[in-house]
Amino acid sequence: MRFESASIMCTPALQSTDRFGDVADYFRQHKDATLCAIVDAGMRPLGCVSAAEFKNLLASPFGFSLHQKKLADALMQPGFIVVNMREKVSEALGQLHDNEAILRDGLVVVDDAGRYVGTMSGLCVFRTMNALHADMLASLTREVAERKEAEGKIKRLADSDPLTDILNRRAFVREVNQHILARLPFACAFIDLDRFKQLNDRYGHAVGDEVLRVVARRLTRHPEISDAARLGGDEFAFVICQAINAAALAEFIESVHADLMDGIDTSVGRVFVGASIGYSVHLVDANESSAMLHAADKAMLRVKSQGGGVSRFDPALDATGEDGRAIELALSAAIATGRLQPAFQPIWDVRASRIVGYEMLARWPDSGLSSDPSPGQFIPIAERLGLIDPLFWTLADKAISSLGKDDHFLAMNISPSQLTSDHFATRLEKLLNRYGVDPARIELEVTEHVFFGNLERSLAVLKPVRQLGVSLALDDFGTGYSSLSLIDQLPFSKIKIDQSFVRGRGQSFVRGKVLQATIALCREVGITSCTEGIETADDLALVADLGCDQAQGYFIGRPSWLRDGGQIPSRALSA
Ligand code: C2E
Ligand code: MG
Ligand code: MG
């Protein structure tokens, strides 16, 4: 049987003078051709190969396929138009292998119905194989590149914080590990934004998100910062891996801090968030990654508790005490179950020489931690976790319910973040009514070392508090940024001068002068002055000489628990 008897489809190959066409073109034009017939030099059919098998063959080098005799296996396929060709096939294969003419003249192409559609030379097959092979290689290369890109994309997604597009915590820890393996000097810094929660509460999450994105951009624009990350919430971190000395490093991190303190333009106008930054230096402060991150975190928590700024890890200050994370974990349960207790420290009227009131100070006894945390440790954490308000109300309830019938006033510390809630005054009024306590006996102390986010808002909350008859004291005067403007703008009736002024007066002429001037200023503007940190009879005599109205400190009385019967201890004390 000769192929001429088969019904013939016209192909460009048939029209070529040497009767062999370009198989590559053929395959491109005749996608439906699924069989290839093989003929010898005399145009006698030798067998056929399916297009699928043919493609397989093309995928491997031509010569290799022939040697493997894959072609021979593929030749005997059902539907083949020439039968019983086994000997001839092996013969033809032998010839194909050795004989260039057969290679040159070798192939007839039929479609899957066995119809003759064209012929091709061995050379064309070879070229086609190469072309297809190249195509396959190209598509394989493309596929590999695409896969690589997809993998890169997945990795980038897995590594980055979706909101800010900088590294996430996991990737950051990995990068810190890499720096440690490189054994080059580097420093690692932790940032916690100040007043971010208030900002979020006030303007909503969309504005909060805008701020976080700007913070991320500000971090990445410093070429000295090799890795910037958002660890979650309003916590960020970065690595500086340049071999710079301690002073230059401190200066650089101060400049990052200053950068973050700048106003941020948002859809509701310009807002300001501060930042607390703690950092640690590899091989000096810590050797391995978790210790480095821990050290930076500790330094950050300390500086945050001091009202913000920048500080390097200091083993003397940061290595002792309970781990901040452990406090974080235990604190919310302790507040919810009423485990925090009020302690009371007496406040002394200097001229009348008697106790006139008590300041309530939070205590956390039987915390179950390795040592009971001090307010200096857990109050900033409560602020950070948004627990300061529930903390206040549980303690206020206990303290107000235990007020005796005397005329002592009760001072309670509140955080500026509480001055964003309209319900504050109403809730306080209800509490006082419940226990029948005269609001005139209550004083609220607001510390000034934490910046007031929004004075207008604070004023709106404090006004009804003042109208109740509750008085307000500005606490820790002299430790913050805005002392004098705060006295002017908020309705304070007392200033509590920070203990550093009376205690530091021996070492610093200026501190002594500030103490003197502040007491004089209070007298001048008709505000009660109270000096904190009175530890000795000398301290008390000094503030008495300066005309201070009230005094508070260990010399007068340390903070102590409620006595049996729930009455605040009244300790007579003569100076
Ligand atoms: P503060 O309101 O200025 O309270 C005075 C702090 O100075 C208390 O520390 C007190 O124990 C300490 N102190 C009093 N007299 C002396 C003295 O003579 N020498 C020395 N060295 N220290 C003295 P404490 O109880 O550790 O509280 C620290 C700060 O934590 C408080 O400073 C206050 O800002 C904050 N805090 C305490 N309880 C609460 C609370 O219930 N709510 C809020 N928001 N803050 C609180
Ligand atoms: Mg206070
Ligand atoms: Mg104070």
Coordinates of C-alpha atoms and ligand atoms in Angstrom, one line a residue:
M1 CA 0.0 0.0 0.0
R2 CA 1.3 3.4 -0.9
F3 CA 0.3 6.6 0.5
E4 CA -0.7 7.9 -2.9
S5 CA -3.9 5.8 -2.5
A6 CA -4.8 7.6 0.7
S7 CA -7.0 10.7 0.5
I8 CA -4.6 13.5 0.5
M9 CA -5.0 16.8 2.2
C10 CA -3.1 19.6 0.7
T11 CA -0.2 20.9 2.7
P12 CA 2.5 23.4 1.8
A13 CA 5.0 20.5 2.1
L14 CA 3.4 18.7 -0.9
Q15 CA 3.9 21.7 -3.1
S16 CA 7.6 22.1 -2.4
T17 CA 9.9 20.9 -5.2
D18 CA 11.7 18.4 -3.0
R19 CA 8.3 17.3 -1.5
F20 CA 9.5 18.1 2.0
G21 CA 8.1 21.0 3.9
D22 CA 9.0 22.7 7.1
V23 CA 7.5 20.6 9.8
A24 CA 7.6 23.4 12.2
D25 CA 5.3 25.4 9.9
Y26 CA 3.2 22.3 9.4
F27 CA 2.6 21.8 13.0
R28 CA 1.8 25.4 13.5
Q29 CA -0.7 25.4 10.7
H30 CA -2.2 21.9 11.2
K31 CA -3.0 21.6 14.9
D32 CA -5.3 18.7 14.2
A33 CA -2.6 16.4 12.7
T34 CA -2.1 13.8 15.4
L35 CA -0.3 11.1 13.5
C36 CA 3.0 11.0 11.6
A37 CA 3.6 8.2 9.0
I38 CA 7.2 7.1 8.4
V39 CA 8.3 6.1 4.9
D40 CA 11.5 4.9 3.5
A41 CA 13.4 6.5 0.6
G42 CA 11.2 4.8 -1.9
M43 CA 8.1 6.3 -0.3
R44 CA 7.1 3.0 1.2
P45 CA 5.3 3.5 4.5
L46 CA 7.2 2.1 7.5
G47 CA 4.8 2.9 10.4
C48 CA 3.5 5.9 12.2
V49 CA 3.9 7.8 15.4
S50 CA 1.2 9.7 17.3
A51 CA 1.5 13.4 17.7
A52 CA 1.6 13.0 21.5
E53 CA 4.4 10.5 21.3
F54 CA 6.1 12.5 18.7
K55 CA 6.0 15.5 20.9
N56 CA 7.5 13.4 23.7
L57 CA 10.3 12.4 21.3
L58 CA 10.8 16.0 20.3
A59 CA 11.2 16.9 24.0
S60 CA 14.3 14.8 24.1
P61 CA 17.3 15.1 21.8
F62 CA 16.6 13.5 18.5
G63 CA 19.6 11.2 18.4
F64 CA 18.9 10.1 21.9
S65 CA 15.3 9.2 21.0
L66 CA 16.5 7.0 18.1
H67 CA 19.1 5.2 20.2
Q68 CA 16.4 4.6 22.8
K69 CA 14.2 3.2 20.0
K70 CA 11.3 5.0 21.4
L71 CA 10.3 5.7 17.9
A72 CA 10.1 2.0 17.2
D73 CA 7.7 1.5 20.2
A74 CA 5.6 4.4 19.0
L75 CA 5.4 3.2 15.5
M76 CA 3.0 0.3 16.1
Q77 CA -0.1 2.2 16.9
P78 CA -3.8 1.3 16.3
G79 CA -5.2 3.2 13.4
F80 CA -2.0 3.0 11.5
I81 CA -2.6 2.8 7.8
V82 CA 0.2 0.4 7.0
V83 CA 0.1 -2.9 8.8
N84 CA 2.5 -5.6 9.7
M85 CA 5.6 -3.6 9.3
R86 CA 7.6 -4.8 12.3
E87 CA 10.7 -6.0 10.4
K88 CA 10.7 -3.0 8.1
V89 CA 10.3 -0.7 11.0
S90 CA 13.4 -2.1 12.7
E91 CA 15.1 -2.1 9.4
A92 CA 14.1 1.5 8.7
L93 CA 15.2 2.5 12.2
G94 CA 18.6 1.0 11.5
Q95 CA 18.7 2.8 8.3
L96 CA 17.4 6.0 9.9
H97 CA 20.2 5.7 12.3
D98 CA 23.0 5.1 9.8
N99 CA 21.6 6.6 6.6
E100 CA 21.5 10.3 6.0
A101 CA 19.3 9.8 2.9
I102 CA 16.6 8.1 4.9
L103 CA 16.9 10.8 7.5
R104 CA 16.5 13.3 4.7
D105 CA 13.6 11.6 2.9
G106 CA 12.0 9.9 5.8
L107 CA 8.5 11.0 6.9
V108 CA 5.0 11.3 5.7
V109 CA 2.5 13.1 7.9
V110 CA -1.1 11.9 8.2
D111 CA -3.9 13.2 10.4
D112 CA -5.7 11.1 13.0
A113 CA -8.0 9.6 10.4
G114 CA -5.0 8.3 8.6
R115 CA -5.3 10.9 5.8
Y116 CA -2.1 11.8 4.1
V117 CA -1.4 15.5 4.8
G118 CA 2.2 16.1 3.9
T119 CA 5.8 14.8 4.2
M120 CA 8.9 15.9 5.9
S121 CA 12.6 15.2 5.8
G122 CA 14.6 13.9 8.6
L123 CA 16.3 17.2 8.6
C124 CA 13.0 18.9 9.0
V125 CA 12.1 16.6 11.8
F126 CA 15.4 17.4 13.4
R127 CA 14.8 21.1 13.0
T128 CA 11.3 20.8 14.2
M129 CA 12.5 18.9 17.2
N130 CA 14.9 21.7 17.9
A131 CA 12.3 24.3 17.3
L132 CA 9.8 22.5 19.5
H133 CA 12.5 21.7 22.0
A134 CA 13.4 25.4 22.0
D135 CA 9.8 26.3 22.4
M136 CA 9.5 23.9 25.2
L137 CA 12.6 25.2 26.8
A138 CA 11.4 28.7 26.4
S139 CA 8.0 27.9 27.9
L140 CA 9.8 25.9 30.6
T141 CA 12.1 28.9 31.3
R142 CA 9.0 31.1 31.3
E143 CA 7.3 28.8 33.6
V144 CA 10.3 28.7 35.9
A145 CA 10.5 32.5 35.8
E146 CA 6.8 32.8 36.5
R147 CA 7.0 30.3 39.3
K148 CA 10.0 32.2 40.7
E149 CA 8.2 35.4 40.5
A150 CA 5.1 33.9 42.1
E151 CA 7.3 32.4 44.8
G152 CA 8.9 35.8 45.3
K153 CA 5.5 37.4 45.5
I154 CA 4.3 34.8 48.1
K155 CA 7.5 35.3 50.1
R156 CA 7.1 39.1 49.9
L157 CA 3.5 38.8 51.1
A158 CA 4.5 36.4 53.8
D159 CA 7.3 38.8 54.9
S160 CA 5.6 42.1 54.8
D161 CA 3.0 43.8 56.9
P162 CA 0.0 44.3 54.6
L163 CA -0.8 47.8 55.9
T164 CA 2.6 49.4 55.7
D165 CA 4.4 47.2 53.2
I166 CA 7.4 47.0 55.5
L167 CA 8.6 43.8 57.1
N168 CA 6.4 42.0 59.6
R169 CA 7.6 40.6 62.9
R170 CA 8.5 37.1 61.6
A171 CA 10.6 38.5 58.8
F172 CA 12.2 41.0 61.1
V173 CA 13.3 38.3 63.6
R174 CA 14.7 36.4 60.7
E175 CA 16.7 39.4 59.5
V176 CA 18.0 40.0 63.0
N177 CA 19.2 36.4 63.0
Q178 CA 20.9 37.0 59.7
H179 CA 22.8 40.0 61.1
I180 CA 23.8 38.0 64.1
L181 CA 25.2 35.2 61.8
A182 CA 27.1 37.8 59.9
R183 CA 28.9 38.8 63.1
L184 CA 29.0 42.4 62.2
P185 CA 28.1 45.2 64.6
F186 CA 24.5 46.3 64.5
A187 CA 21.8 47.8 66.7
C188 CA 18.2 46.9 67.0
A189 CA 15.5 49.4 68.0
F190 CA 11.9 49.1 69.2
I191 CA 9.4 51.8 68.8
D192 CA 6.1 52.2 70.5
L193 CA 4.0 55.2 69.3
D194 CA 2.6 57.4 72.0
R195 CA -1.0 58.5 72.0
F196 CA -1.8 56.2 69.1
K197 CA -4.8 54.6 70.8
Q198 CA -6.3 58.0 71.6
L199 CA -5.8 59.0 68.0
N200 CA -7.5 55.9 66.8
D201 CA -10.4 56.3 69.3
R202 CA -10.9 59.9 68.3
Y203 CA -10.6 59.9 64.5
G204 CA -11.2 56.2 63.7
H205 CA -9.1 53.4 62.3
A206 CA -8.7 54.9 58.8
V207 CA -6.8 57.9 60.2
G208 CA -4.8 55.5 62.5
D209 CA -3.9 53.5 59.4
E210 CA -2.7 56.7 57.6
V211 CA -0.5 57.5 60.5
L212 CA 1.0 54.0 60.6
R213 CA 1.8 54.2 56.9
V214 CA 3.5 57.5 57.3
V215 CA 5.6 56.2 60.2
A216 CA 6.7 53.3 58.1
R217 CA 7.6 55.6 55.2
R218 CA 9.6 57.8 57.6
L219 CA 11.5 54.8 58.8
T220 CA 12.4 53.5 55.4
R221 CA 13.7 56.9 54.1
H222 CA 16.7 56.7 56.4
P223 CA 19.5 55.0 54.4
E224 CA 21.1 54.0 57.7
I225 CA 18.1 51.7 58.5
S226 CA 18.6 48.4 56.9
D227 CA 15.4 46.7 58.0
A228 CA 12.3 48.4 59.2
A229 CA 9.3 46.4 60.5
R230 CA 5.9 46.8 61.9
L231 CA 5.7 44.3 64.8
G232 CA 1.9 44.8 65.2
G233 CA -0.4 47.5 66.4
D234 CA 1.6 50.7 66.9
E235 CA 4.9 48.9 67.5
F236 CA 7.7 49.2 65.0
A237 CA 11.3 48.1 65.0
F238 CA 14.4 48.7 62.9
V239 CA 18.0 47.6 62.5
I240 CA 21.0 49.8 61.9
C241 CA 23.9 47.8 60.7
Q242 CA 26.5 50.4 60.2
A243 CA 29.7 50.2 62.2
I244 CA 29.2 53.5 64.0
N245 CA 30.3 54.4 67.5
A246 CA 27.9 54.7 70.5
A247 CA 27.6 58.5 70.4
A248 CA 26.8 58.6 66.6
L249 CA 24.3 55.7 67.0
A250 CA 22.5 57.6 69.9
E251 CA 22.5 60.7 67.8
F252 CA 21.1 58.9 64.8
I253 CA 18.3 57.3 66.8
E254 CA 17.5 60.6 68.3
S255 CA 17.1 62.0 64.8
V256 CA 14.7 59.1 63.9
H257 CA 12.8 60.0 67.0
A258 CA 12.7 63.7 66.0
D259 CA 11.5 62.7 62.6
L260 CA 8.6 60.7 64.1
M261 CA 7.6 63.6 66.4
D262 CA 7.0 65.8 63.4
G263 CA 3.3 66.4 62.5
I264 CA 1.6 63.9 60.2
D265 CA -0.8 65.2 57.6
T266 CA -3.9 63.1 57.4
S267 CA -7.4 63.4 56.0
V268 CA -8.5 65.1 59.2
G269 CA -5.6 67.5 59.3
R270 CA -2.2 67.5 60.9
V271 CA -1.9 65.1 63.9
F272 CA 1.0 64.5 66.2
V273 CA 2.0 61.2 67.8
G274 CA 5.1 60.8 69.8
A275 CA 7.3 57.8 70.0
S276 CA 9.2 55.9 72.6
I277 CA 12.3 54.2 71.3
G278 CA 14.5 51.6 73.1
Y279 CA 17.5 50.0 71.5
S280 CA 20.3 47.5 72.1
V281 CA 23.7 47.0 70.5
H282 CA 24.8 43.5 69.3
L283 CA 27.8 42.0 71.2
V284 CA 27.6 44.8 73.8
D285 CA 24.1 44.6 75.2
A286 CA 23.2 41.1 74.0
N287 CA 24.6 38.3 71.8
E288 CA 21.7 36.4 70.4
S289 CA 18.6 37.6 68.7
S290 CA 15.9 37.0 71.3
A291 CA 18.1 38.7 74.0
M292 CA 18.7 41.6 71.7
L293 CA 15.0 42.1 70.9
H294 CA 14.2 41.7 74.5
A295 CA 16.7 44.3 75.6
A296 CA 15.5 46.8 73.1
D297 CA 11.9 46.2 74.2
K298 CA 12.8 46.6 77.8
A299 CA 14.6 49.9 77.1
M300 CA 11.5 51.0 75.1
L301 CA 9.1 50.1 78.0
R302 CA 11.3 52.1 80.4
V303 CA 11.5 55.2 78.3
K304 CA 7.8 54.9 77.6
S305 CA 7.0 54.9 81.3
Q306 CA 9.1 58.0 81.6
G307 CA 6.9 59.8 79.1
G308 CA 8.7 58.9 75.8
G309 CA 12.0 59.6 74.2
V310 CA 15.0 57.4 73.3
S311 CA 17.0 55.1 75.5
R312 CA 19.6 52.4 75.1
F313 CA 19.3 49.2 77.1
D314 CA 20.8 49.6 80.5
P315 CA 21.3 46.4 82.4
A316 CA 21.0 48.2 85.7
L317 CA 17.6 49.6 84.9
D318 CA 16.2 47.1 82.5
A319 CA 17.6 43.7 83.5
T320 CA 15.8 43.5 86.8
G321 CA 12.2 43.1 87.6
E322 CA 9.5 41.1 86.0
D323 CA 9.4 40.7 82.3
G324 CA 7.0 43.2 80.7
R325 CA 5.4 40.5 78.6
A326 CA 4.6 38.4 81.7
I327 CA 3.0 41.6 83.2
E328 CA 1.1 42.2 80.0
L329 CA -0.3 38.6 80.1
A330 CA -1.3 38.8 83.8
L331 CA -2.6 42.4 84.0
S332 CA -5.9 42.2 82.3
A333 CA -7.0 39.2 84.4
A334 CA -5.8 41.0 87.5
I335 CA -7.9 44.1 86.7
A336 CA -10.9 42.1 85.7
T337 CA -10.8 40.0 88.9
G338 CA -10.2 43.0 91.2
R339 CA -6.8 41.9 92.3
L340 CA -5.3 45.4 92.1
Q341 CA -5.6 47.3 95.4
P342 CA -5.4 50.9 96.4
A343 CA -2.7 52.1 98.8
F344 CA -2.9 55.5 100.4
Q345 CA -0.2 58.0 101.0
P346 CA -0.8 60.9 103.3
I347 CA -0.6 64.5 102.2
W348 CA 0.5 67.0 104.8
D349 CA -0.8 70.6 105.2
V350 CA 2.5 72.4 106.0
R351 CA 1.0 75.4 107.8
A352 CA -1.6 73.5 109.8
S353 CA 0.8 70.6 110.5
R354 CA -1.7 67.9 109.9
I355 CA -2.7 65.3 107.3
V356 CA -5.4 66.8 105.1
G357 CA -5.7 64.1 102.5
Y358 CA -4.4 60.9 100.9
E359 CA -3.3 60.0 97.5
M360 CA -4.5 56.6 96.2
L361 CA -1.7 54.7 94.5
A362 CA -2.3 51.4 92.7
R363 CA -0.7 48.2 94.0
W364 CA -0.7 44.7 92.7
P365 CA -0.1 42.4 95.6
D366 CA 0.1 38.6 95.2
S367 CA 0.5 39.0 91.5
G368 CA 1.9 35.5 91.1
L369 CA 4.8 36.9 89.1
S370 CA 8.4 36.6 90.3
S371 CA 8.0 39.9 92.2
D372 CA 5.0 42.1 92.5
P373 CA 5.3 44.8 89.7
S374 CA 5.4 48.4 90.7
P375 CA 3.0 51.0 89.2
G376 CA 6.0 52.3 87.3
Q377 CA 6.0 49.0 85.5
F378 CA 2.3 48.1 85.2
I379 CA 0.7 51.6 84.7
P380 CA 2.5 52.2 81.3
I381 CA 1.5 48.7 80.3
A382 CA -2.1 49.3 81.2
E383 CA -1.9 52.5 79.2
R384 CA -0.5 50.6 76.2
L385 CA -3.1 47.8 76.4
G386 CA -6.0 50.3 76.8
L387 CA -6.6 49.0 80.4
I388 CA -6.0 52.2 82.2
D389 CA -9.7 53.1 82.4
P390 CA -11.0 49.8 83.9
L391 CA -8.0 49.9 86.2
F392 CA -9.0 53.4 87.4
W393 CA -12.6 52.5 88.0
T394 CA -12.0 49.3 90.0
L395 CA -9.6 51.1 92.3
A396 CA -11.8 54.2 92.5
D397 CA -14.7 52.1 93.6
K398 CA -12.6 50.5 96.3
A399 CA -11.1 53.7 97.5
I400 CA -14.3 55.8 97.5
S401 CA -16.3 53.1 99.2
S402 CA -13.8 53.0 102.0
L403 CA -13.6 56.8 102.6
G404 CA -14.1 57.6 106.3
K405 CA -16.4 60.3 107.7
D406 CA -13.5 62.7 108.4
D407 CA -12.7 65.6 106.1
H408 CA -9.7 64.1 104.4
F409 CA -9.7 64.4 100.7
L410 CA -8.9 61.6 98.4
A411 CA -6.6 62.2 95.4
M412 CA -6.7 59.7 92.5
N413 CA -4.4 59.6 89.5
I414 CA -6.0 59.6 86.1
S415 CA -4.4 59.2 82.8
P416 CA -4.8 61.9 80.0
S417 CA -6.1 59.1 77.8
Q418 CA -9.2 59.0 80.1
L419 CA -9.9 62.6 79.2
T420 CA -11.3 61.6 75.9
S421 CA -14.5 60.1 77.2
D422 CA -17.6 62.1 77.7
H423 CA -18.9 59.6 80.2
F424 CA -16.1 60.2 82.7
A425 CA -17.9 62.9 84.7
T426 CA -21.2 61.1 84.7
R427 CA -19.6 57.9 85.8
L428 CA -17.7 59.6 88.6
E429 CA -20.8 61.4 89.8
K430 CA -22.7 58.1 89.9
L431 CA -19.9 56.5 91.9
L432 CA -19.8 59.3 94.4
N433 CA -23.6 59.3 94.8
R434 CA -23.6 55.5 95.4
Y435 CA -21.3 55.9 98.4
G436 CA -22.6 59.3 99.5
V437 CA -19.3 61.0 99.1
D438 CA -19.0 64.8 98.7
P439 CA -17.3 65.6 95.4
A440 CA -15.4 68.4 97.1
R441 CA -13.4 65.6 98.9
I442 CA -12.2 64.2 95.6
E443 CA -9.1 65.4 93.7
L444 CA -8.0 64.1 90.4
E445 CA -4.3 64.2 89.6
V446 CA -3.3 64.3 85.9
T447 CA 0.4 63.7 85.3
E448 CA 2.0 66.2 83.0
H449 CA 4.8 64.0 81.8
V450 CA 2.4 62.4 79.4
F451 CA 1.6 64.8 76.7
F452 CA -2.0 66.0 76.4
G453 CA -3.2 64.8 73.0
N454 CA -5.9 67.3 72.6
L455 CA -6.3 70.1 75.0
E456 CA -9.7 71.2 73.8
R457 CA -11.1 67.6 74.2
S458 CA -9.5 67.3 77.7
L459 CA -11.1 70.6 78.6
A460 CA -14.5 69.4 77.4
V461 CA -14.2 66.4 79.7
L462 CA -12.7 68.2 82.7
K463 CA -15.2 71.0 82.7
P464 CA -18.2 68.9 83.9
V465 CA -15.8 67.2 86.4
R466 CA -15.0 70.6 87.9
Q467 CA -18.7 71.5 87.8
L468 CA -19.3 68.5 90.1
G469 CA -17.1 70.1 92.6
V470 CA -14.2 67.7 92.1
S471 CA -10.8 69.5 92.0
L472 CA -7.9 68.9 89.7
A473 CA -4.1 68.7 90.3
L474 CA -1.3 68.8 87.8
D475 CA 1.0 66.0 88.9
D476 CA 4.7 65.6 88.5
F477 CA 5.1 69.2 87.6
G478 CA 8.4 70.0 85.8
T479 CA 8.9 66.6 84.2
G480 CA 6.9 67.2 81.0
Y481 CA 6.9 69.6 78.1
S482 CA 4.0 71.9 78.6
S483 CA 3.8 72.8 82.3
L484 CA 3.0 76.5 82.1
S485 CA 0.7 76.4 79.2
L486 CA -1.2 73.5 80.9
I487 CA -1.8 75.6 84.0
D488 CA -3.1 78.4 81.8
Q489 CA -5.5 76.3 79.8
L490 CA -6.8 73.6 82.1
P491 CA -8.7 74.2 85.4
F492 CA -6.1 73.0 87.8
S493 CA -6.4 74.1 91.4
K494 CA -3.2 72.4 92.6
I495 CA 0.3 71.8 91.3
K496 CA 2.3 68.8 92.6
I497 CA 5.9 69.6 92.2
D498 CA 7.8 66.5 91.1
Q499 CA 10.0 64.9 93.7
S500 CA 13.1 65.3 91.6
F501 CA 13.2 69.1 92.5
V502 CA 13.4 68.7 96.2
R503 CA 15.6 65.6 96.1
G504 CA 17.9 67.0 93.4
R505 CA 18.3 70.5 94.8
G506 CA 21.6 69.6 96.5
Q507 CA 23.2 68.6 93.2
S508 CA 21.6 71.2 91.1
F509 CA 21.3 74.9 91.8
V510 CA 18.7 75.2 89.0
R511 CA 16.4 72.5 90.5
G512 CA 16.5 74.4 93.8
K513 CA 15.6 77.6 92.1
V514 CA 12.8 75.9 90.1
L515 CA 11.3 74.6 93.3
Q516 CA 11.4 78.0 94.8
A517 CA 10.0 79.7 91.7
T518 CA 7.2 77.2 91.3
I519 CA 6.0 77.6 94.9
A520 CA 6.1 81.4 94.4
L521 CA 4.2 81.1 91.1
C522 CA 1.5 79.0 92.8
R523 CA 1.1 81.6 95.5
E524 CA 1.0 84.3 92.9
V525 CA -1.8 82.8 90.8
G526 CA -3.7 81.3 93.7
I527 CA -3.0 77.7 93.1
T528 CA -2.2 75.2 95.9
S529 CA 1.3 74.0 95.8
C530 CA 2.3 70.5 97.0
T531 CA 5.9 69.2 97.0
E532 CA 6.4 65.5 96.4
G533 CA 9.3 63.4 97.7
I534 CA 9.7 64.8 101.2
E535 CA 12.0 62.2 102.7
T536 CA 13.6 64.1 105.6
A537 CA 12.9 66.7 108.2
D538 CA 15.2 69.0 106.3
D539 CA 13.1 68.6 103.1
L540 CA 10.0 69.5 105.0
A541 CA 11.6 72.5 106.7
L542 CA 12.9 73.7 103.3
V543 CA 9.5 73.6 101.6
A544 CA 7.9 75.2 104.7
D545 CA 10.4 78.0 104.4
L546 CA 9.6 78.5 100.7
G547 CA 5.9 78.8 101.6
C548 CA 4.7 75.6 100.1
D549 CA 1.1 74.7 101.0
Q550 CA 1.3 70.9 101.1
A551 CA 3.9 68.2 101.2
Q552 CA 4.0 64.5 100.5
G553 CA 6.7 61.9 101.0
Y554 CA 8.1 59.0 103.0
F555 CA 9.0 61.4 105.9
I556 CA 5.3 62.1 106.3
G557 CA 4.1 58.7 105.5
R558 CA 4.6 55.9 103.1
P559 CA 1.8 54.5 101.0
S560 CA -0.1 52.0 103.1
W561 CA -3.1 49.6 102.9
L562 CA -6.6 50.2 104.1
R563 CA -6.9 49.3 107.7
D564 CA -9.5 46.8 109.1
G565 CA -12.9 48.3 108.9
G566 CA -12.1 49.9 105.6
Q567 CA -11.0 53.3 107.0
I568 CA -8.1 55.2 105.5
P569 CA -5.5 55.4 108.2
S570 CA -5.1 58.8 109.7
R571 CA -1.6 59.2 110.9
A572 CA -0.8 62.2 113.0
L573 CA 2.7 63.3 112.4
S574 CA 4.6 66.2 113.7
A575 CA 7.4 67.6 111.6
Ligands
C2E1 P1 2.7 59.9 91.5 O1 1.3 60.1 91.2 O2 3.6 61.1 91.4 O3 2.8 59.2 92.9 C1 3.9 59.5 93.8 C2 4.9 58.4 93.6 O4 6.0 58.8 94.4 C3 4.4 57.1 94.2 O5 5.1 56.1 93.5 C4 4.9 57.2 95.6 O6 5.1 55.9 96.3 C5 6.3 57.8 95.4 N1 6.7 58.5 96.6 C6 6.0 59.2 97.5 N2 6.8 59.7 98.4 C7 8.0 59.5 98.0 C8 9.3 59.8 98.6 O7 9.4 60.4 99.6 N3 10.4 59.3 98.0 C9 10.3 58.6 96.8 N4 11.4 58.2 96.3 N5 9.1 58.3 96.3 C10 8.0 58.7 96.9 P2 4.3 54.8 93.0 O8 3.2 54.4 94.0 O9 5.3 53.8 92.6 O10 3.6 55.4 91.7 C11 4.3 55.8 90.7 C12 3.5 56.5 89.7 O11 2.5 55.6 89.1 C13 2.6 57.6 90.3 O12 3.3 58.8 90.5 C14 1.5 57.8 89.3 O13 1.9 58.6 88.2 C15 1.4 56.3 88.8 N6 0.2 55.7 89.4 C16 0.2 55.1 90.6 N7 -1.1 54.6 90.8 C17 -1.8 55.0 89.8 C18 -3.2 54.8 89.4 O14 -4.0 54.3 90.1 N8 -3.6 55.3 88.2 C19 -2.7 56.0 87.4 N9 -3.1 56.5 86.2 N10 -1.4 56.2 87.7 C20 -1.0 55.7 88.9
MG2 MG 0.0 61.3 91.7
MG3 MG 3.7 62.8 91.2

